[in-house]
mmCIF file of C-alpha atoms in Angstrom:
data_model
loop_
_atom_site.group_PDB
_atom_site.id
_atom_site.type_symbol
_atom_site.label_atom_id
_atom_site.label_comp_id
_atom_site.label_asym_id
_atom_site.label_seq_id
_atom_site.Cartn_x
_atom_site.Cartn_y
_atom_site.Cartn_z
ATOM 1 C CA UNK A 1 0.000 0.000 0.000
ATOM 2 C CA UNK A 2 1.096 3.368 -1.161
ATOM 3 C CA UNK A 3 1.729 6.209 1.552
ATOM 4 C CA UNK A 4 1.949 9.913 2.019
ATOM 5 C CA UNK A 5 5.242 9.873 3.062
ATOM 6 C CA UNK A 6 5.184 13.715 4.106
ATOM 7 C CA UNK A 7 2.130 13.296 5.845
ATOM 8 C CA UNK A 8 3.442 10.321 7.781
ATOM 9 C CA UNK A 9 6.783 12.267 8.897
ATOM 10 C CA UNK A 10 4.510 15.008 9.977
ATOM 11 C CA UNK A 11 2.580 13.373 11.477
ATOM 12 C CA UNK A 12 5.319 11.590 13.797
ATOM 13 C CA UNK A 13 7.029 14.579 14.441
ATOM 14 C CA UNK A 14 4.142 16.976 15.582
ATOM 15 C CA UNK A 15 2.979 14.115 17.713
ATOM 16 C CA UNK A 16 7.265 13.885 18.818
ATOM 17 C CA UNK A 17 6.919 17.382 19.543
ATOM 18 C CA UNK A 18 3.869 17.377 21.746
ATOM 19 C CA UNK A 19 4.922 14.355 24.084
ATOM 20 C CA UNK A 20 8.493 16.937 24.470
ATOM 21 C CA UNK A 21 6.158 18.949 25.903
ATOM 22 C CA UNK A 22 4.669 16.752 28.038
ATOM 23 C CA UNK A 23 7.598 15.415 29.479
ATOM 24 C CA UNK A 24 8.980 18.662 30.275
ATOM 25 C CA UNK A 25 4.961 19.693 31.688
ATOM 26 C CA UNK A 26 5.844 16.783 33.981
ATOM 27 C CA UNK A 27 9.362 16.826 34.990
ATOM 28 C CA UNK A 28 8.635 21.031 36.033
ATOM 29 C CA UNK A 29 5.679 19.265 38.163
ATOM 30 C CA UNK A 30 8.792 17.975 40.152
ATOM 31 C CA UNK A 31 7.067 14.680 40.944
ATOM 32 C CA UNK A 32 6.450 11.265 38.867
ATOM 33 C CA UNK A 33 9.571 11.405 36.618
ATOM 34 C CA UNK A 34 9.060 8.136 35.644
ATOM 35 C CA UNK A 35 6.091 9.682 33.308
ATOM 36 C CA UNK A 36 8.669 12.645 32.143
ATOM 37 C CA UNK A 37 11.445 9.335 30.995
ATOM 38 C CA UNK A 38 8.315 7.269 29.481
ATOM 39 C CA UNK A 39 7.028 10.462 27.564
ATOM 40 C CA UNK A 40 11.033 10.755 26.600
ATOM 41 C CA UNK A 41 10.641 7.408 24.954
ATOM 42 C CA UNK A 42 7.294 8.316 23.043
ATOM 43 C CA UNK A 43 9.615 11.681 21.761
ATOM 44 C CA UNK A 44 12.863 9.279 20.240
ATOM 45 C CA UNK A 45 10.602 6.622 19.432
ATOM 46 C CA UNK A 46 8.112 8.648 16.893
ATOM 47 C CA UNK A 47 11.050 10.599 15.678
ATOM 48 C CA UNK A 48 12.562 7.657 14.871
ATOM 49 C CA UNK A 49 9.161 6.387 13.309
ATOM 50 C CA UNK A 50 9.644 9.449 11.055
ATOM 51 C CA UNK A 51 13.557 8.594 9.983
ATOM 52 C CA UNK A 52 12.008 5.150 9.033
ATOM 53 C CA UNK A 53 9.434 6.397 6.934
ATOM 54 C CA UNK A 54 12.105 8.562 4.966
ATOM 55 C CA UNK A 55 13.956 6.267 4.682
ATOM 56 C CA UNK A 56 12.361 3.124 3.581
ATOM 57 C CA UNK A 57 9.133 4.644 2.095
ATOM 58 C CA UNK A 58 6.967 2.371 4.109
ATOM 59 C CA UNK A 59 4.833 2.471 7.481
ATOM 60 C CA UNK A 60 6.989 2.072 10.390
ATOM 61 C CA UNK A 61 7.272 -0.987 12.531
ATOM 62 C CA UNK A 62 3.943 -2.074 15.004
ATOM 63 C CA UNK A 63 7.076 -1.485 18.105
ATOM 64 C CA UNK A 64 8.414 0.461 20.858
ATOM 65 C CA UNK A 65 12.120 -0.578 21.213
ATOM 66 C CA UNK A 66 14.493 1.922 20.668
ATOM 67 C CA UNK A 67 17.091 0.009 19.541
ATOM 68 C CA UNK A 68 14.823 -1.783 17.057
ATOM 69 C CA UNK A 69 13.622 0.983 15.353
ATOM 70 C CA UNK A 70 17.012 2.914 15.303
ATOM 71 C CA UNK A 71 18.599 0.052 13.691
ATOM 72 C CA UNK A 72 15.422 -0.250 10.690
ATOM 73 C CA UNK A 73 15.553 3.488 10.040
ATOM 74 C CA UNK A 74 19.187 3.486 9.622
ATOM 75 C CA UNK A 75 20.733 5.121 12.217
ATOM 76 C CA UNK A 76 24.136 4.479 13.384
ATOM 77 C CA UNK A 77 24.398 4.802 16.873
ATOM 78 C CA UNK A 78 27.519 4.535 19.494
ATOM 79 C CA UNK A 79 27.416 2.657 22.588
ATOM 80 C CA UNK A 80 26.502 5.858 24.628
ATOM 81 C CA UNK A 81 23.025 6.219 22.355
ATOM 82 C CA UNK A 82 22.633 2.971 22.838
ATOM 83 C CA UNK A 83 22.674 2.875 26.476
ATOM 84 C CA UNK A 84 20.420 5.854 26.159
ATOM 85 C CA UNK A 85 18.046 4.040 24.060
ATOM 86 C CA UNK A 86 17.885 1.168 26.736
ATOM 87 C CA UNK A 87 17.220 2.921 29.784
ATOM 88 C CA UNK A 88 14.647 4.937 27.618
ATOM 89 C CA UNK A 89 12.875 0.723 27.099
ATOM 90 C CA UNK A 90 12.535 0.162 30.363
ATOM 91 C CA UNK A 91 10.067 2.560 30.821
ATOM 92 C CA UNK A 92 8.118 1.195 28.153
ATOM 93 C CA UNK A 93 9.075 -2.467 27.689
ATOM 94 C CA UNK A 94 9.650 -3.533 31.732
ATOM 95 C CA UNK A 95 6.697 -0.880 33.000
ATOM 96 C CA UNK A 96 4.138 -3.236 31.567
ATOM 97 C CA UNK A 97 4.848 -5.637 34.996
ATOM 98 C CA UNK A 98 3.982 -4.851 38.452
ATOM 99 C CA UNK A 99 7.265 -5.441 40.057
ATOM 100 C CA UNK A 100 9.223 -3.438 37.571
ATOM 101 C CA UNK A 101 7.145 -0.447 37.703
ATOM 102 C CA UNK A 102 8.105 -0.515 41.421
ATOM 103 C CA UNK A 103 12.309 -0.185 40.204
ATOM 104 C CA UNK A 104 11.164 2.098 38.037
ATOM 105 C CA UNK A 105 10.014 4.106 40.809
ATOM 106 C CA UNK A 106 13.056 4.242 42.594
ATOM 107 C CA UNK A 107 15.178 4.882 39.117
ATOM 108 C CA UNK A 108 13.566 7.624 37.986
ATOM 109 C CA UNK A 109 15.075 10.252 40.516
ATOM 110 C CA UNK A 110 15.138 13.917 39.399
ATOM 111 C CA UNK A 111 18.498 14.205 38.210
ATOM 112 C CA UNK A 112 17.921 10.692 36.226
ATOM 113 C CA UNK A 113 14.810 12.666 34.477
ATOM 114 C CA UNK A 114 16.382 15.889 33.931
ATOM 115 C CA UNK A 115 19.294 13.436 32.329
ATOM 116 C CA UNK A 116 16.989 12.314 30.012
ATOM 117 C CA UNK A 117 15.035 15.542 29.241
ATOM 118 C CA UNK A 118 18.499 16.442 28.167
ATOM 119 C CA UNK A 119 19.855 13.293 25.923
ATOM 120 C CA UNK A 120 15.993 13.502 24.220
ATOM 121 C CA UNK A 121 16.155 16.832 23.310
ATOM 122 C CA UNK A 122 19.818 16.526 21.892
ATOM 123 C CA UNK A 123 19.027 12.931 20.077
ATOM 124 C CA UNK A 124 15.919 14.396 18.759
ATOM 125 C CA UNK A 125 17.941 17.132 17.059
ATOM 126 C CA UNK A 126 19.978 14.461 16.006
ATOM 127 C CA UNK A 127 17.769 12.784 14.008
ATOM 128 C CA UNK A 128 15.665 16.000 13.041
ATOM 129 C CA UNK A 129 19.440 16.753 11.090
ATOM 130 C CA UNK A 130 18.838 13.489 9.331
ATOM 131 C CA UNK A 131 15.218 14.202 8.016
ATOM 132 C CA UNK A 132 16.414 17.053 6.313
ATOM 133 C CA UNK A 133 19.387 16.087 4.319
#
């Protein structure tokens, strides 16, 4: 099936944009900064959506890992993104069981949040650079 491919990058990185701004809506609430990492993950993850639909031309992958995704659309990645892109799954992949969500809990600290506000907004440049060449 043919797609729009503008639409589909536009509409990945308007919706990128908006969960930036909730993440940040949350960390300045200066409480649950588990939500602030998980909307971090939404942000990389749909602007990595959008680097796969440049690239390949087709709908992006039905997934939410990181590393997955980065590796489809193409983008090389050292081993400090990809430690990024980890802890940025566990707030997706491991939050979906109860006893994880509890770690999770204690992980996401303030300064691991603002950490990750941080690496998002830098990686999502990143790969904003890549869309337009």
């Amino acid at each position: 099936m043919k797609i729009d491919i503008n639409k589909q990058i536009d509409y990945w990185l308007k919706s990128s944009q908006s969960d930036f701004e909730t993440a940040l809506l949350i960390f300045n609430g200066g409480k649950n900064y588990h939500h602030s990492c998980f909307f971090c993950h939404l942000v990389i993850e749909k602007t990595l959506k959008a680097l796969f639909v440049k690239n390949t031309k087709k709908h992006p992958p039905y997934s939410h890992d990181l590393i997955l995704l980065a590796d489809k659309a193409g983008l090389t990645f050292d081993d400090n993104l990809k430690e990024f892109l980890e802890l940025l799954n566990r707030f997706v992949i491991e939050a979906r069981y109860p006893d994880e969500k509890f770690e999770l809990f204690k992980l996401a600290t303030k300064q691991l949040a603002e950490s990750c506000i941080k690496k998002t907004r830098t990686t999502r440049t990143q790969i904003l650079k890549l869309l337009k060449q």
